[in-house]
CSV table of C-alpha atoms and ligand atoms in Angstrom, one decimal:
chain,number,residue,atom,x,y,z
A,1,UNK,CA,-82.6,38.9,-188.0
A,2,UNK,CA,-83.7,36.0,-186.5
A,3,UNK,CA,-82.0,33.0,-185.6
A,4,UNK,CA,-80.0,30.8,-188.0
A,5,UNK,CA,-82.2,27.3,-186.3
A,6,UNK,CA,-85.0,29.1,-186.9
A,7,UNK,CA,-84.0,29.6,-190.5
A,8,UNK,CA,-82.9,25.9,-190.4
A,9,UNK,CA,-86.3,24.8,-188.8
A,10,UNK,CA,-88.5,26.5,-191.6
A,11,UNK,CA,-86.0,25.1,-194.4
A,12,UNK,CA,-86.9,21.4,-193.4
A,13,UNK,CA,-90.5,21.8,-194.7
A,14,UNK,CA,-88.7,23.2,-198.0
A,15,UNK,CA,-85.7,20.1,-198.6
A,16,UNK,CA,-88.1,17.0,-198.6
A,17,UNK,CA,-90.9,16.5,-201.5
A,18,UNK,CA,-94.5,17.0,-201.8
A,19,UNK,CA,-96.5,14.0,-200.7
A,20,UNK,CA,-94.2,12.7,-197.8
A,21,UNK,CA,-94.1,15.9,-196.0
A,22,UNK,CA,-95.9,16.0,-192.8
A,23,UNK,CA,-97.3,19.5,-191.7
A,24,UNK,CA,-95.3,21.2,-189.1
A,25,UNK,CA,-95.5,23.3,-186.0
A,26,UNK,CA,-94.7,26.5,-186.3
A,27,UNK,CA,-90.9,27.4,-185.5
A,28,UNK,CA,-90.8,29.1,-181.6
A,29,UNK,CA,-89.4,32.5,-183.2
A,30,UNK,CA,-92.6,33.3,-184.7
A,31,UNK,CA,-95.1,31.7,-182.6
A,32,UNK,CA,-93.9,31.4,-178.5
A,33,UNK,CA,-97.2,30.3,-176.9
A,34,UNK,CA,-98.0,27.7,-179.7
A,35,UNK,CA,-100.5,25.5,-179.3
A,36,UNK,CA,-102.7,27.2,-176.9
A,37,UNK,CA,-105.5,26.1,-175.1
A,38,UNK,CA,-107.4,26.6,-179.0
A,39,UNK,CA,-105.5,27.4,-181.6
A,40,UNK,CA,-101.9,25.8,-183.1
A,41,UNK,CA,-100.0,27.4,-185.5
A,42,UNK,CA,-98.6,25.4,-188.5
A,43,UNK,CA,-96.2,26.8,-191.0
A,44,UNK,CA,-97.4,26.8,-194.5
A,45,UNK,CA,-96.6,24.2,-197.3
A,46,UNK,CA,-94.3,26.5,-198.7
A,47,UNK,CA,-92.1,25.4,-201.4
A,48,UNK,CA,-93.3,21.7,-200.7
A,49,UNK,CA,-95.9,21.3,-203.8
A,50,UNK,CA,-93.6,23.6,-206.4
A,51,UNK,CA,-90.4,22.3,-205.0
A,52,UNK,CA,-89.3,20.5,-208.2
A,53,UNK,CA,-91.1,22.8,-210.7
A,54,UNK,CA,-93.7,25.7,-210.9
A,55,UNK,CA,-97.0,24.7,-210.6
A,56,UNK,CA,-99.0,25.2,-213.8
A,57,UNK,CA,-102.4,26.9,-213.3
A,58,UNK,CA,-104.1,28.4,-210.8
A,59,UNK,CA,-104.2,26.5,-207.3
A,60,UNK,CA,-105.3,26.6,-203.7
A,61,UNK,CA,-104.1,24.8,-200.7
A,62,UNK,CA,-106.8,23.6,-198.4
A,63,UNK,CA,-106.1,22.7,-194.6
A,64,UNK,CA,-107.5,19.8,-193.5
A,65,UNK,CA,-108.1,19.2,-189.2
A,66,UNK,CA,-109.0,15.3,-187.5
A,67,UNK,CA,-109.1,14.5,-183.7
A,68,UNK,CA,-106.6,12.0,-183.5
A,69,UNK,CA,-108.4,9.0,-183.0
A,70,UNK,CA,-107.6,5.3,-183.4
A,71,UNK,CA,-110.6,4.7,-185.7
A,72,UNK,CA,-109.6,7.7,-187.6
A,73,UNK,CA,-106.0,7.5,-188.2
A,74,UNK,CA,-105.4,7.5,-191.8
A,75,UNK,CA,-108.9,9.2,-192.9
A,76,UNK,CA,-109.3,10.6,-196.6
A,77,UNK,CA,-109.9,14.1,-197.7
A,78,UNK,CA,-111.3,13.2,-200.9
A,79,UNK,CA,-114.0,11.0,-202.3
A,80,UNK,CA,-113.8,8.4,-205.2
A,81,UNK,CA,-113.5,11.3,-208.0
A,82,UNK,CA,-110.7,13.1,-206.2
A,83,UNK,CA,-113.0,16.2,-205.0
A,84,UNK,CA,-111.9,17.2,-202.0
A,85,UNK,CA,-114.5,17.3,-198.7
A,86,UNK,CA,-115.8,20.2,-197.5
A,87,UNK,CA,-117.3,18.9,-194.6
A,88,UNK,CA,-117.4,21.8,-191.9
A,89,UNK,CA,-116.1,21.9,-188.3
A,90,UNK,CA,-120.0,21.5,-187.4
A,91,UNK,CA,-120.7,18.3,-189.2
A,92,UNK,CA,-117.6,16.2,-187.6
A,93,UNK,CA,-117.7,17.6,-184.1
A,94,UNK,CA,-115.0,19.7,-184.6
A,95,UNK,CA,-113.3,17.3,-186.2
A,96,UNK,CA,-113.9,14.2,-184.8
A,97,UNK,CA,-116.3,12.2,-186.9
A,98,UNK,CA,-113.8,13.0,-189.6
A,99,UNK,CA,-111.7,15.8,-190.8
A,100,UNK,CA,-113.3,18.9,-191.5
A,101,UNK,CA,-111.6,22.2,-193.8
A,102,UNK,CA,-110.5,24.8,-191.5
A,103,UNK,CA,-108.9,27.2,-193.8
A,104,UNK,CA,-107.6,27.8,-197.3
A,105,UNK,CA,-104.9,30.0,-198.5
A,106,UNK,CA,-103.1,30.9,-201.7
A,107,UNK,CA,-99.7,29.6,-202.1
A,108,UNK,CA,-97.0,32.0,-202.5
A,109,UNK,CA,-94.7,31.0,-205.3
A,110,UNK,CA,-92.0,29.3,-203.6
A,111,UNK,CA,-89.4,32.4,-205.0
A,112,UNK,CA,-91.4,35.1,-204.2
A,113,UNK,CA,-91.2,34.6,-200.3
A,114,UNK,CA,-91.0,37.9,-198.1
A,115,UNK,CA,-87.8,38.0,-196.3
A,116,UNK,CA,-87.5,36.7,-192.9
A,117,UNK,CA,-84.9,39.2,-192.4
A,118,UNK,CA,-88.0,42.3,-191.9
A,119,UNK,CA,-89.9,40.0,-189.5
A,120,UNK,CA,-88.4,42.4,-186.9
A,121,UNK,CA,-89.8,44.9,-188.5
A,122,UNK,CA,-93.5,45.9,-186.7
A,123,UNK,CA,-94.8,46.9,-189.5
A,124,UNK,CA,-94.3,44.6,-191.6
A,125,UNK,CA,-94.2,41.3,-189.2
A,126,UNK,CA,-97.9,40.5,-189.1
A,127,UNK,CA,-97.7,40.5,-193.4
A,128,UNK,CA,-94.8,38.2,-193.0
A,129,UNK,CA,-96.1,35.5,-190.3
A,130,UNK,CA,-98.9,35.5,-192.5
A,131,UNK,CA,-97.1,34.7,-195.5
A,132,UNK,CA,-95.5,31.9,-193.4
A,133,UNK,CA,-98.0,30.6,-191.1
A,134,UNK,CA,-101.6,29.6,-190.3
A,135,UNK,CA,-103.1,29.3,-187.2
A,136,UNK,CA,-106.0,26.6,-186.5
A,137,UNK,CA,-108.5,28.1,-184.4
A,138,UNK,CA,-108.4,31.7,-185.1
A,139,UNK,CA,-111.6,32.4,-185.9
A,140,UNK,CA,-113.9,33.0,-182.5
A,141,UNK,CA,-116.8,34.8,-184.6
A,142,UNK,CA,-118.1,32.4,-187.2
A,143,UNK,CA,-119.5,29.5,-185.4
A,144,UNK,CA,-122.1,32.0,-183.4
A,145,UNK,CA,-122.8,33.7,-186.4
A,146,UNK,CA,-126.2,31.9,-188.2
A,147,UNK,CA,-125.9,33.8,-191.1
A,148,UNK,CA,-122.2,32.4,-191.9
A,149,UNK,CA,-122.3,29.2,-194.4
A,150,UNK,CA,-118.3,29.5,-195.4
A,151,UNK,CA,-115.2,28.0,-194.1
A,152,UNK,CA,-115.1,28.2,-190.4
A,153,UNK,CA,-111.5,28.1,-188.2
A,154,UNK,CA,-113.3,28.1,-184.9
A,155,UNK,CA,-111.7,27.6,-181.4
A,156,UNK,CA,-110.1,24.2,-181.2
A,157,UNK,CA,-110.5,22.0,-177.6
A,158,UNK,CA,-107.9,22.3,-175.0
A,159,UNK,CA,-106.1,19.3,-174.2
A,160,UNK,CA,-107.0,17.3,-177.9
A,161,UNK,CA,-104.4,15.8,-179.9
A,162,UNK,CA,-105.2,17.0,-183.2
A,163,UNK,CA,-103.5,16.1,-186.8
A,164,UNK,CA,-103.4,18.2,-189.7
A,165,UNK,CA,-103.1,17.7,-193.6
A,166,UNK,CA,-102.2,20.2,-196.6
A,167,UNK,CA,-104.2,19.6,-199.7
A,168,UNK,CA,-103.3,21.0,-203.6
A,169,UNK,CA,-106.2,22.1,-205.7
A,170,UNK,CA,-106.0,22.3,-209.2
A,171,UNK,CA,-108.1,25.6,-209.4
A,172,UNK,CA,-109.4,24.8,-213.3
A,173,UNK,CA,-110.5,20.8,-212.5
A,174,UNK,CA,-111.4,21.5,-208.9
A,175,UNK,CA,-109.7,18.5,-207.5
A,176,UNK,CA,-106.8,17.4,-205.5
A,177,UNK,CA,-103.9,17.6,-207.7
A,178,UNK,CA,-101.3,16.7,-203.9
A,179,UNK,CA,-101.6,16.0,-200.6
A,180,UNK,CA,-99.1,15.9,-197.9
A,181,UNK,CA,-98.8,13.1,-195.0
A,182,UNK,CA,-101.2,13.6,-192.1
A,183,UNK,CA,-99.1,15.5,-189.8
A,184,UNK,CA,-97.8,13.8,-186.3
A,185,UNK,CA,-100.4,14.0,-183.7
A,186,UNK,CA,-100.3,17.9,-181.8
A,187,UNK,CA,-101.7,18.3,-178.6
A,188,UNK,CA,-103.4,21.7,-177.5
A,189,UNK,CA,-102.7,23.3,-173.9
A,190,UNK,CA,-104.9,22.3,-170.8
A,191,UNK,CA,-106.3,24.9,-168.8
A,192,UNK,CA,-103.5,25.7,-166.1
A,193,UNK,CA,-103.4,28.3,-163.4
A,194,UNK,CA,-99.7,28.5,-164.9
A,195,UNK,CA,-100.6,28.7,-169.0
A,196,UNK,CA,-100.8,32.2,-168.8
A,197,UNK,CA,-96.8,32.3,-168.1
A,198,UNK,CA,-96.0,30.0,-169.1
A,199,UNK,CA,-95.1,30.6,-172.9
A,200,UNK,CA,-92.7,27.4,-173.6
A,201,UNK,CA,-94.1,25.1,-176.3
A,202,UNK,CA,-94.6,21.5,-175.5
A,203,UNK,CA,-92.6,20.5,-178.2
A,204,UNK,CA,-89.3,21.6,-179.2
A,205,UNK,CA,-88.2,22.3,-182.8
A,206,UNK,CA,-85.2,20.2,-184.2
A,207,UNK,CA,-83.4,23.2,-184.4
A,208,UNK,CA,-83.9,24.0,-180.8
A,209,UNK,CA,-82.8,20.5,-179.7
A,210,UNK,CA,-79.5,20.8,-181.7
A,211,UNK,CA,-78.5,24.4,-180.1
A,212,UNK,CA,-79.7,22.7,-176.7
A,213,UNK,CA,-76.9,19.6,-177.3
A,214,UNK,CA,-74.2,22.0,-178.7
A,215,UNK,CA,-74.6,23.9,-175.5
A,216,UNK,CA,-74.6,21.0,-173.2
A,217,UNK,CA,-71.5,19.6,-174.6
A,218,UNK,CA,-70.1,22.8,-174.7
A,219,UNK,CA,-68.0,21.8,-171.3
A,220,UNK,CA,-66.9,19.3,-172.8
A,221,UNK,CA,-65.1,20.6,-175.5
A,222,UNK,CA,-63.5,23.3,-173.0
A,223,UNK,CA,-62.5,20.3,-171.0
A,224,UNK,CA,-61.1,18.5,-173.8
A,225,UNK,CA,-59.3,21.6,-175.6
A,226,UNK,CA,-57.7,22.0,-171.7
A,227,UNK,CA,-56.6,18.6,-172.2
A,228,UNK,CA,-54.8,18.9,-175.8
A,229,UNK,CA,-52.9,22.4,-173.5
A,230,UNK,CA,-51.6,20.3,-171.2
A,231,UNK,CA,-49.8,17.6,-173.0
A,232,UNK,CA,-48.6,20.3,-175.5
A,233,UNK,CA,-47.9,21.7,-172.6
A,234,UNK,CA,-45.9,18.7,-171.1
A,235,UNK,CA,-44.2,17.7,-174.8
A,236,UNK,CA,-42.8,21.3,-174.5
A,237,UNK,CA,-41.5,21.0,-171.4
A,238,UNK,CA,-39.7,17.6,-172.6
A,239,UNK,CA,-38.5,18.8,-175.6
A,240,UNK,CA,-36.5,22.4,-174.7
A,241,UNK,CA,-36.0,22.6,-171.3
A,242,UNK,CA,-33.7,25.4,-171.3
A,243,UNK,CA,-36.5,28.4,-171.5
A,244,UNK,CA,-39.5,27.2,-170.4
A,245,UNK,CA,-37.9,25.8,-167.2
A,246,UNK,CA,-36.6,29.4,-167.1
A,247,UNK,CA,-39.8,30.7,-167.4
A,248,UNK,CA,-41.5,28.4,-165.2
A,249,UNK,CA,-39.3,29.7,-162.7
A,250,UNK,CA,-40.4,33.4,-162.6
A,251,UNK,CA,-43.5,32.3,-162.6
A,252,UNK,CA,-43.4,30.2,-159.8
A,253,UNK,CA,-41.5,33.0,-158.1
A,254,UNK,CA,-43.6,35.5,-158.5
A,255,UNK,CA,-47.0,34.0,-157.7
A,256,UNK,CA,-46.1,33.4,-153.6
A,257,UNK,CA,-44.5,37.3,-153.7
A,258,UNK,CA,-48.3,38.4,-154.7
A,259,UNK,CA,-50.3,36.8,-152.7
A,260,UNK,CA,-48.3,37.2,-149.6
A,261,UNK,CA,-46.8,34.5,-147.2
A,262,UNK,CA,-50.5,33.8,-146.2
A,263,UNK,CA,-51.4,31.3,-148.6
A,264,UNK,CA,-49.7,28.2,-148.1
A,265,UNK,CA,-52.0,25.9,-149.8
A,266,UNK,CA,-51.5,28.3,-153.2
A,267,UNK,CA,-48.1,28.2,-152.9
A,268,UNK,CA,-47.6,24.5,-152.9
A,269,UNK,CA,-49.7,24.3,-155.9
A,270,UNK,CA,-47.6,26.7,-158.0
A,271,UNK,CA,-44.4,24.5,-156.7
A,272,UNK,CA,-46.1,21.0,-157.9
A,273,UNK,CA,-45.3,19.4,-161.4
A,274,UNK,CA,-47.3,20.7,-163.8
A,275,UNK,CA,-50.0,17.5,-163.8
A,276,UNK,CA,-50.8,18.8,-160.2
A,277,UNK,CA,-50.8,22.2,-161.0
A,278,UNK,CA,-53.8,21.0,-164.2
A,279,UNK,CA,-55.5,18.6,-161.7
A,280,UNK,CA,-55.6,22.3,-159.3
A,281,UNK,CA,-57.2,24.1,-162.3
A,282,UNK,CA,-59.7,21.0,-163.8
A,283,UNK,CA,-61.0,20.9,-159.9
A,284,UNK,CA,-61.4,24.8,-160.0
A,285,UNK,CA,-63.1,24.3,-163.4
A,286,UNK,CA,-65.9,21.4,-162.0
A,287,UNK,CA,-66.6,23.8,-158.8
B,301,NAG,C1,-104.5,21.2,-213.3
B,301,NAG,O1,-105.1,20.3,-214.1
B,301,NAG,C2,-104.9,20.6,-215.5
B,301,NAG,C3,-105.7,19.6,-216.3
B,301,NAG,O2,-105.5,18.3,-215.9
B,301,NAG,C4,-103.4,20.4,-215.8
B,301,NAG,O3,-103.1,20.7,-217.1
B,301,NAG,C5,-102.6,21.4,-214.9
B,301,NAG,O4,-101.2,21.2,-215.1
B,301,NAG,C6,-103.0,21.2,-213.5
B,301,NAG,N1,-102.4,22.2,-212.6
B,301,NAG,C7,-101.4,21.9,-211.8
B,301,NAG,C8,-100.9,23.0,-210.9
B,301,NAG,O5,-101.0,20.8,-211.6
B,302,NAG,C1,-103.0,5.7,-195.6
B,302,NAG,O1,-103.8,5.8,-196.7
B,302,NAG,C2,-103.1,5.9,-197.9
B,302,NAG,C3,-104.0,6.1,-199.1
B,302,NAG,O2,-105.2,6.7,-198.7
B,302,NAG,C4,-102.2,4.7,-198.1
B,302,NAG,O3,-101.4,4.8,-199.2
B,302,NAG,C5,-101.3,4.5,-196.9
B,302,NAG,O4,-100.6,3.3,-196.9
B,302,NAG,C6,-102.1,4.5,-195.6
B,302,NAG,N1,-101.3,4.5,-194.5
B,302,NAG,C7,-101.5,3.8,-193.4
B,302,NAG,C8,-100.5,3.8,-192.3
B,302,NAG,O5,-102.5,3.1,-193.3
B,303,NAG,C1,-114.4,34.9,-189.0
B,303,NAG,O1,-115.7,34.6,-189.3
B,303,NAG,C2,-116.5,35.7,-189.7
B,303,NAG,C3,-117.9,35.2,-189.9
B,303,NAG,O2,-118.6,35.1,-188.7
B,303,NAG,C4,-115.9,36.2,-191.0
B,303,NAG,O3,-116.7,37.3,-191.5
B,303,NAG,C5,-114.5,36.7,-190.8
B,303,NAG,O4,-113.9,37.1,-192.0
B,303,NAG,C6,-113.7,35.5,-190.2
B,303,NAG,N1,-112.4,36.0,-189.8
B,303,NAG,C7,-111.3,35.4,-190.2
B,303,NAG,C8,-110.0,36.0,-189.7
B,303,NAG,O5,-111.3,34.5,-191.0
């Protein structure tokens, strides 16, 4: 089962609708060492295009890739009739003369997903990161190959910012029926003695970031529900003062007997008020 923010991280993609959607990294759970030095997973457009209704007809999604340049910012993936490029990796310099079609997938109906639960399954997993992912760059064999004249995914450049864009083909008209947002700019690895250990991603999910500031202020809740004990606490000892004075009393008697006549500085802790005795525990806490 994996994480509920990793659960949370792929739902984003699926809340917003189509066109203003901006391809995503993968989520950490299913990619750690994402981008590499060539390759950067992206989750799929998955329930993004069919979000509001099923989509009617046969369709493919297309993955666009662009160098993220200034003079190429906002660049088109279509021409004046809607048909979408097929430029090749090779005839924009990998991508940056203009974008170029690394890879195109059917799209899984958005309520026939596999379930995340079996991604811890082996056997299943790869079927399952495939269903949810693609990875730019995966293909090392095609550019070297002469005889290959389809769609290419070769190795991307280390240390490029890249952008990527999901297109929706109507299959039976054979143009772009959607597009999403070109996505924010995502830089590959650099070569670093270190990059083969070093499997953090340069970018953290949202999800990640949340669990990171609930964990950080985590003190500071303990602090605070210590605070709301002691002047509970202290209202209690106002309040009835027969029993818990009593108690107090045992309490403050018994502690010296335990740890011996040793421990002077304990002692006179235990005897304070019961602010001191708070102050005592909050320093203990901050050590
Ligand atoms: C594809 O185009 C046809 C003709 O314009 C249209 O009827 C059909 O709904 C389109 N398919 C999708 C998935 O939008
Ligand atoms: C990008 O191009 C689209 C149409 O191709 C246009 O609607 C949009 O405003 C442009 N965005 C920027 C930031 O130029
Ligand atoms: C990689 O490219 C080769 C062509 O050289 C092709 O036969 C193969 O199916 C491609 N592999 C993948 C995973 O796309």
């Amino acid at each position: 089962m994996p994480p509920l923010w990793a659960l949370l991280a792929l739902g984003c993609l699926r809340l917003g609708l189509g066109v203003n959607l901006k391809p995503q990294l993968a989520s950490v759970t299913f990619a750690t060492n994402n981008p590499t030095l060539t390759t950067v997973a992206l989750e799929k457009p998955l329930c993004v295009f069919d979000s509001l209704a099923a989509l009617d007809g046969p369709c493919e999604v297309y993955l666009y890739v662009l160098v993220d340049l200034a003079s190429s910012r906002n660049a088109s993936v279509q021409d004046a009739t809607e048909t979408p490029l097929s430029s090749t990796f090779q005839q924009t310099e990998g991508g940056r003369t203009g974008p170029y079609k690394a890879a195109a997938f059917d799209l899984t109906p958005c309520g026939d997903l596999p379930s995340l639960d079996a991604v811890g399954d082996v056997a299943r997993a790869s079927e399952i990161l495939d269903a949810y992912l693609v990875r730019v760059g995966a293909n090392v064999t095609c550019l070297s190959d002469p005889n290959f004249h389809g769609l290419c995914n070769p190795p991307l450049s280390g240390a490029t910012e890249y952008r990527f864009k999901y297109v929706l083909l109507n299959m039976s008209t054979g143009l772009v029926q959607d597009q999403t947002l070109w996505s924010d700019p995502i830089r590959t690895n650099r070569l670093t003695p270190y990059s083969a250990i070093d499997t953090w991603p340069g970018r953290r999910s949202g999800g990640m970031i949340v669990i990171t500031s609930i964990l950080g202020s985590l003190p500071f809740f303990l602090l605070l529900a210590f605070a709301g004990a002691i002047v509970l606490s202290l209202l209690d000892v106002g309040g009835s003062d027969g029993e818990t004075t009593h108690d107090s009393q045992i309490t403050q008697e018994a502690v010296p007997k335990s740890l011996g006549t040793s421990e002077p500085a304990y002692t006179s802790v235990n005897r304070g008020p019961p602010l001191d005795r708070a102050e005592a525990y909050a320093t203990k806490l901050q050590d």
